[in-house]
PDB file of C-alpha atoms in Angstrom:
ATOM      1  CA  MET A 416       0.000   0.000   0.000  1.00  0.00           C
ATOM      2  CA  LEU A 417       1.162   3.527  -0.822  1.00  0.00           C
ATOM      3  CA  VAL A 418      -0.072   6.354   1.418  1.00  0.00           C
ATOM      4  CA  ALA A 419       0.449   9.997   0.399  1.00  0.00           C
ATOM      5  CA  ILE A 420      -0.273  12.805   2.870  1.00  0.00           C
ATOM      6  CA  GLU A 421      -0.157  16.529   2.101  1.00  0.00           C
ATOM      7  CA  VAL A 422      -0.354  18.986   4.985  1.00  0.00           C
ATOM      8  CA  GLY A 423      -1.696  22.354   3.912  1.00  0.00           C
ATOM      9  CA  GLY A 424      -2.373  25.489   5.879  1.00  0.00           C
ATOM     10  CA  THR A 425      -6.117  24.726   6.104  1.00  0.00           C
ATOM     11  CA  PHE A 426      -6.620  21.057   5.219  1.00  0.00           C
ATOM     12  CA  THR A 427      -4.594  17.848   5.334  1.00  0.00           C
ATOM     13  CA  ASP A 428      -5.305  15.359   2.535  1.00  0.00           C
ATOM     14  CA  LEU A 429      -4.568  11.651   2.454  1.00  0.00           C
ATOM     15  CA  VAL A 430      -4.704   9.286  -0.522  1.00  0.00           C
ATOM     16  CA  ALA A 431      -3.976   5.572  -0.081  1.00  0.00           C
ATOM     17  CA  VAL A 432      -3.643   3.185  -3.029  1.00  0.00           C
ATOM     18  CA  ASP A 433      -3.353  -0.593  -3.044  1.00  0.00           C
ATOM     19  CA  ASP A 434      -4.644  -3.571  -5.059  1.00  0.00           C
ATOM     20  CA  GLU A 435      -8.107  -3.110  -3.511  1.00  0.00           C
ATOM     21  CA  GLY A 436      -8.494   0.480  -4.760  1.00  0.00           C
ATOM     22  CA  ILE A 437      -8.178   4.058  -3.516  1.00  0.00           C
ATOM     23  CA  VAL A 438      -9.007   5.479  -0.083  1.00  0.00           C
ATOM     24  CA  THR A 439      -9.099   9.223   0.615  1.00  0.00           C
ATOM     25  CA  SER A 440      -9.410  11.324   3.725  1.00  0.00           C
ATOM     26  CA  LYS A 441      -9.554  15.080   4.346  1.00  0.00           C
ATOM     27  CA  VAL A 442      -9.227  16.671   7.794  1.00  0.00           C
ATOM     28  CA  ARG A 443      -8.564  20.140   9.170  1.00  0.00           C
ATOM     29  CA  SER A 444      -4.870  20.939   9.578  1.00  0.00           C
ATOM     30  CA  THR A 445      -3.475  21.651  13.030  1.00  0.00           C
ATOM     31  CA  PRO A 446      -0.979  24.514  12.437  1.00  0.00           C
ATOM     32  CA  PHE A 447       0.220  24.714  16.040  1.00  0.00           C
ATOM     33  CA  ASP A 448       0.733  20.935  16.267  1.00  0.00           C
ATOM     34  CA  PRO A 449       1.365  19.897  12.616  1.00  0.00           C
ATOM     35  CA  GLU A 450       1.884  16.173  13.188  1.00  0.00           C
ATOM     36  CA  GLN A 451      -1.619  15.693  14.629  1.00  0.00           C
ATOM     37  CA  ALA A 452      -3.527  16.247  11.359  1.00  0.00           C
ATOM     38  CA  PRO A 453      -1.736  13.456   9.410  1.00  0.00           C
ATOM     39  CA  LEU A 454      -2.330  11.048  12.296  1.00  0.00           C
ATOM     40  CA  ARG A 455      -6.015  11.982  12.374  1.00  0.00           C
ATOM     41  CA  ALA A 456      -6.244  11.596   8.575  1.00  0.00           C
ATOM     42  CA  ILE A 457      -4.833   8.080   8.906  1.00  0.00           C
ATOM     43  CA  ARG A 458      -7.316   7.213  11.663  1.00  0.00           C
ATOM     44  CA  THR A 459     -10.337   8.571   9.758  1.00  0.00           C
ATOM     45  CA  SER A 460      -9.320   6.766   6.560  1.00  0.00           C
ATOM     46  CA  GLY A 461      -9.578   3.412   8.328  1.00  0.00           C
ATOM     47  CA  ILE A 462      -6.285   2.158   6.877  1.00  0.00           C
ATOM     48  CA  SER A 463      -3.807   0.238   8.977  1.00  0.00           C
ATOM     49  CA  LEU A 464      -0.177   1.250   8.897  1.00  0.00           C
ATOM     50  CA  ASN A 465       1.909  -1.895   9.044  1.00  0.00           C
ATOM     51  CA  MET A 466       5.404  -2.805   7.904  1.00  0.00           C
ATOM     52  CA  GLY A 467       4.346  -3.149   4.267  1.00  0.00           C
ATOM     53  CA  VAL A 468       3.013   0.406   3.925  1.00  0.00           C
ATOM     54  CA  GLU A 469       5.002   3.115   2.135  1.00  0.00           C
ATOM     55  CA  VAL A 470       4.178   6.627   3.348  1.00  0.00           C
ATOM     56  CA  ARG A 471       5.043   9.776   1.388  1.00  0.00           C
ATOM     57  CA  HIS A 472       4.617  13.169   2.956  1.00  0.00           C
ATOM     58  CA  GLY A 473       4.506  16.707   1.635  1.00  0.00           C
ATOM     59  CA  SER A 474       3.600  20.103   3.042  1.00  0.00           C
ATOM     60  CA  THR A 475       2.879  23.593   1.810  1.00  0.00           C
ATOM     61  CA  ILE A 476       3.299  25.087   5.296  1.00  0.00           C
ATOM     62  CA  ALA A 477       6.943  26.091   4.705  1.00  0.00           C
ATOM     63  CA  THR A 478       6.157  27.399   1.205  1.00  0.00           C
ATOM     64  CA  ASN A 479       3.280  29.479   2.585  1.00  0.00           C
ATOM     65  CA  ALA A 480       5.506  30.878   5.342  1.00  0.00           C
ATOM     66  CA  VAL A 481       8.024  32.067   2.721  1.00  0.00           C
ATOM     67  CA  LEU A 482       5.363  33.496   0.373  1.00  0.00           C
ATOM     68  CA  GLU A 483       3.557  35.279   3.200  1.00  0.00           C
ATOM     69  CA  ARG A 484       6.832  36.480   4.784  1.00  0.00           C
ATOM     70  CA  LYS A 485       5.896  34.827   8.092  1.00  0.00           C
ATOM     71  CA  GLY A 486       9.091  32.846   8.617  1.00  0.00           C
ATOM     72  CA  ALA A 487      12.160  33.736  10.643  1.00  0.00           C
ATOM     73  CA  ARG A 488      14.089  36.848   9.719  1.00  0.00           C
ATOM     74  CA  VAL A 489      17.220  35.603   7.958  1.00  0.00           C
ATOM     75  CA  LEU A 490      20.701  37.093   7.887  1.00  0.00           C
ATOM     76  CA  LEU A 491      22.227  36.019   4.563  1.00  0.00           C
ATOM     77  CA  VAL A 492      26.029  35.697   4.612  1.00  0.00           C
ATOM     78  CA  THR A 493      27.621  35.626   1.175  1.00  0.00           C
ATOM     79  CA  THR A 494      30.888  36.244  -0.655  1.00  0.00           C
ATOM     80  CA  LYS A 495      31.992  39.890  -0.848  1.00  0.00           C
ATOM     81  CA  GLY A 496      30.700  41.411  -4.071  1.00  0.00           C
ATOM     82  CA  PHE A 497      27.788  38.958  -4.420  1.00  0.00           C
ATOM     83  CA  GLY A 498      25.266  40.460  -2.014  1.00  0.00           C
ATOM     84  CA  ASP A 499      22.885  41.395  -4.823  1.00  0.00           C
ATOM     85  CA  VAL A 500      22.505  37.911  -6.335  1.00  0.00           C
ATOM     86  CA  LEU A 501      18.968  37.454  -4.974  1.00  0.00           C
ATOM     87  CA  PHE A 502      17.916  40.909  -6.115  1.00  0.00           C
ATOM     88  CA  ILE A 503      19.310  40.654  -9.644  1.00  0.00           C
ATOM     89  CA  GLY A 504      17.921  37.151 -10.153  1.00  0.00           C
ATOM     90  CA  ARG A 505      17.853  35.726 -13.673  1.00  0.00           C
ATOM     91  CA  THR A 506      17.289  37.653 -16.885  1.00  0.00           C
ATOM     92  CA  ASP A 507      15.708  34.775 -18.835  1.00  0.00           C
ATOM     93  CA  LYS A 508      12.140  35.797 -17.989  1.00  0.00           C
ATOM     94  CA  GLU A 509       9.287  36.196 -20.455  1.00  0.00           C
ATOM     95  CA  GLU A 510       8.237  39.364 -18.607  1.00  0.00           C
ATOM     96  CA  SER A 511      11.616  41.102 -19.047  1.00  0.00           C
ATOM     97  CA  PHE A 512      10.295  43.458 -21.740  1.00  0.00           C
ATOM     98  CA  ASP A 513       6.965  44.151 -20.022  1.00  0.00           C
ATOM     99  CA  PRO A 514       7.182  47.765 -18.751  1.00  0.00           C
ATOM    100  CA  GLY A 515       4.717  46.878 -16.000  1.00  0.00           C
ATOM    101  CA  TYR A 516       6.710  43.890 -14.773  1.00  0.00           C
ATOM    102  CA  ARG A 517       7.480  43.922 -11.065  1.00  0.00           C
ATOM    103  CA  PRO A 518       9.632  41.057  -9.773  1.00  0.00           C
ATOM    104  CA  THR A 519       8.611  39.179  -6.648  1.00  0.00           C
ATOM    105  CA  PRO A 520      10.659  40.497  -3.738  1.00  0.00           C
ATOM    106  CA  PRO A 521      13.233  37.981  -2.495  1.00  0.00           C
ATOM    107  CA  PRO A 522      12.692  36.383   0.934  1.00  0.00           C
ATOM    108  CA  VAL A 523      15.615  38.371   2.372  1.00  0.00           C
ATOM    109  CA  SER A 524      15.832  42.160   2.625  1.00  0.00           C
ATOM    110  CA  ARG A 525      18.981  43.815   1.195  1.00  0.00           C
ATOM    111  CA  ASP A 526      19.639  45.215   4.672  1.00  0.00           C
ATOM    112  CA  ASP A 527      19.864  41.623   5.935  1.00  0.00           C
ATOM    113  CA  VAL A 528      22.726  40.631   3.607  1.00  0.00           C
ATOM    114  CA  TRP A 529      26.248  40.466   5.025  1.00  0.00           C
ATOM    115  CA  GLU A 530      29.212  40.077   2.657  1.00  0.00           C
ATOM    116  CA  MET A 531      32.529  38.637   3.762  1.00  0.00           C
ATOM    117  CA  GLU A 532      36.007  38.196   2.348  1.00  0.00           C
ATOM    118  CA  GLU A 533      36.397  34.634   1.123  1.00  0.00           C
ATOM    119  CA  ARG A 534      36.751  33.011  -2.276  1.00  0.00           C
ATOM    120  CA  VAL A 535      36.529  29.539  -3.764  1.00  0.00           C
ATOM    121  CA  LEU A 536      37.350  29.222  -7.462  1.00  0.00           C
ATOM    122  CA  PRO A 537      35.068  27.282  -9.858  1.00  0.00           C
ATOM    123  CA  SER A 538      37.673  24.493  -9.803  1.00  0.00           C
ATOM    124  CA  GLY A 539      37.140  24.108  -6.043  1.00  0.00           C
ATOM    125  CA  VAL A 540      40.493  25.653  -5.081  1.00  0.00           C
ATOM    126  CA  VAL A 541      40.206  27.842  -1.964  1.00  0.00           C
ATOM    127  CA  GLU A 542      41.757  31.147  -3.045  1.00  0.00           C
ATOM    128  CA  THR A 543      40.831  33.030   0.144  1.00  0.00           C
ATOM    129  CA  ALA A 544      40.026  31.099   3.312  1.00  0.00           C
ATOM    130  CA  VAL A 545      37.339  32.458   5.584  1.00  0.00           C
ATOM    131  CA  VAL A 546      38.862  34.234   8.614  1.00  0.00           C
ATOM    132  CA  LEU A 547      37.023  33.047  11.726  1.00  0.00           C
ATOM    133  CA  THR A 548      38.736  35.139  14.425  1.00  0.00           C
ATOM    134  CA  GLY A 549      36.067  37.317  16.031  1.00  0.00           C
ATOM    135  CA  LEU A 550      33.657  36.403  13.246  1.00  0.00           C
ATOM    136  CA  VAL A 551      30.817  35.021  15.372  1.00  0.00           C
ATOM    137  CA  ASP A 552      30.721  38.208  17.455  1.00  0.00           C
ATOM    138  CA  GLU A 553      30.556  40.216  14.228  1.00  0.00           C
ATOM    139  CA  LEU A 554      27.720  37.980  13.036  1.00  0.00           C
ATOM    140  CA  ARG A 555      25.820  38.518  16.268  1.00  0.00           C
ATOM    141  CA  GLN A 556      26.248  42.280  15.860  1.00  0.00           C
ATOM    142  CA  ALA A 557      25.118  42.076  12.222  1.00  0.00           C
ATOM    143  CA  ALA A 558      22.044  40.052  13.250  1.00  0.00           C
ATOM    144  CA  ALA A 559      21.229  42.620  15.943  1.00  0.00           C
ATOM    145  CA  ALA A 560      21.672  45.452  13.421  1.00  0.00           C
ATOM    146  CA  THR A 561      18.988  43.881  11.201  1.00  0.00           C
ATOM    147  CA  ASN A 562      16.475  44.302  14.044  1.00  0.00           C
ATOM    148  CA  GLY A 563      16.633  40.729  15.179  1.00  0.00           C
ATOM    149  CA  SER A 564      17.571  38.137  12.572  1.00  0.00           C
ATOM    150  CA  THR A 565      16.874  34.761  14.134  1.00  0.00           C
ATOM    151  CA  CYS A 566      18.578  32.539  11.556  1.00  0.00           C
ATOM    152  CA  VAL A 567      21.761  32.644   9.456  1.00  0.00           C
ATOM    153  CA  ALA A 568      21.898  31.379   5.860  1.00  0.00           C
ATOM    154  CA  VAL A 569      25.354  30.988   4.287  1.00  0.00           C
ATOM    155  CA  CYS A 570      25.847  30.899   0.524  1.00  0.00           C
ATOM    156  CA  PHE A 571      29.422  31.376  -0.670  1.00  0.00           C
ATOM    157  CA  LEU A 572      30.541  31.543  -4.282  1.00  0.00           C
ATOM    158  CA  HIS A 573      31.306  28.105  -5.803  1.00  0.00           C
ATOM    159  CA  SER A 574      30.660  26.179  -2.576  1.00  0.00           C
ATOM    160  CA  TYR A 575      29.146  23.406  -4.706  1.00  0.00           C
ATOM    161  CA  ALA A 576      32.717  22.749  -5.921  1.00  0.00           C
ATOM    162  CA  ASN A 577      34.267  22.965  -2.439  1.00  0.00           C
ATOM    163  CA  PRO A 578      32.215  23.616   0.719  1.00  0.00           C
ATOM    164  CA  ASP A 579      35.225  24.132   3.039  1.00  0.00           C
ATOM    165  CA  ASN A 580      34.643  27.855   3.694  1.00  0.00           C
ATOM    166  CA  GLU A 581      30.910  27.407   4.278  1.00  0.00           C
ATOM    167  CA  LEU A 582      31.467  24.464   6.609  1.00  0.00           C
ATOM    168  CA  ALA A 583      34.212  26.296   8.542  1.00  0.00           C
ATOM    169  CA  LEU A 584      31.796  29.162   9.208  1.00  0.00           C
ATOM    170  CA  TYR A 585      29.019  26.695  10.049  1.00  0.00           C
ATOM    171  CA  ARG A 586      31.180  24.904  12.643  1.00  0.00           C
ATOM    172  CA  ALA A 587      32.315  28.213  14.192  1.00  0.00           C
ATOM    173  CA  ILE A 588      28.732  29.402  14.622  1.00  0.00           C
ATOM    174  CA  ARG A 589      27.585  26.034  16.026  1.00  0.00           C
ATOM    175  CA  GLU A 590      30.423  26.089  18.584  1.00  0.00           C
ATOM    176  CA  GLU A 591      30.200  29.718  19.678  1.00  0.00           C
ATOM    177  CA  ALA A 592      26.497  30.466  19.160  1.00  0.00           C
ATOM    178  CA  PRO A 593      24.595  27.152  19.350  1.00  0.00           C
ATOM    179  CA  GLU A 594      21.335  29.029  19.894  1.00  0.00           C
ATOM    180  CA  LEU A 595      21.568  30.556  16.399  1.00  0.00           C
ATOM    181  CA  PRO A 596      20.169  28.303  13.633  1.00  0.00           C
ATOM    182  CA  VAL A 597      22.491  28.232  10.611  1.00  0.00           C
ATOM    183  CA  LEU A 598      21.952  26.777   7.127  1.00  0.00           C
ATOM    184  CA  VAL A 599      24.591  26.342   4.437  1.00  0.00           C
ATOM    185  CA  SER A 600      23.888  26.153   0.707  1.00  0.00           C
ATOM    186  CA  SER A 601      26.382  23.326   0.112  1.00  0.00           C
ATOM    187  CA  ARG A 602      24.202  21.053   2.259  1.00  0.00           C
ATOM    188  CA  ILE A 603      20.800  22.233   1.040  1.00  0.00           C
ATOM    189  CA  ALA A 604      21.423  22.708  -2.703  1.00  0.00           C
ATOM    190  CA  PRO A 605      24.981  21.743  -3.727  1.00  0.00           C
ATOM    191  CA  ARG A 606      24.576  22.779  -7.358  1.00  0.00           C
ATOM    192  CA  ILE A 607      26.081  25.236  -9.806  1.00  0.00           C
ATOM    193  CA  ARG A 608      24.447  28.698 -10.251  1.00  0.00           C
ATOM    194  CA  GLU A 609      24.527  31.115  -7.353  1.00  0.00           C
ATOM    195  CA  TYR A 610      20.983  32.477  -7.653  1.00  0.00           C
ATOM    196  CA  GLU A 611      19.413  29.032  -7.364  1.00  0.00           C
ATOM    197  CA  ARG A 612      21.578  28.023  -4.397  1.00  0.00           C
ATOM    198  CA  THR A 613      21.022  31.312  -2.605  1.00  0.00           C
ATOM    199  CA  SER A 614      17.253  31.084  -3.188  1.00  0.00           C
ATOM    200  CA  ALA A 615      17.177  27.551  -1.809  1.00  0.00           C
TER     201      ALA A 615
END
């Protein structure tokens, strides 16, 4: 049996398929306790979850939080000279020549972007290592200056080829400021093209 569950902001939907047919269930989502709605959907569907059941899960809650700007305020740390990557975006858009075109604002404000000296070449060679001395204190000050960033996202140039600088910064933050959540692009989207990695 294959069970697919999608947790939305308002409803949670379940579809189960096996040799006997299709079973569906729809229940109200529980935003403040998200795991309860899928469990209730399973109970109301009448299916039994045993060792032979494959469960797939999806959610639009995180997507909605980004679109509605309801998530944590993020301090984006990037390579010096590349702070505008999210704001420039890509030029291969059908709307480029529409005089009324207004791009969707990125999920990070330009005031919440912090550039630092470091450089990895496209070949993966570290040309400039990230200097960690006093860096976490500077990051804390930068987060405070943005009126309370509660999360740090790190996206350095060419980290898909060599994540050493990103991971060095990640480890320094985890050691010196464990209360500060930190995400690195080389773990989330280790792929070429800076805009796509930074967006992810």
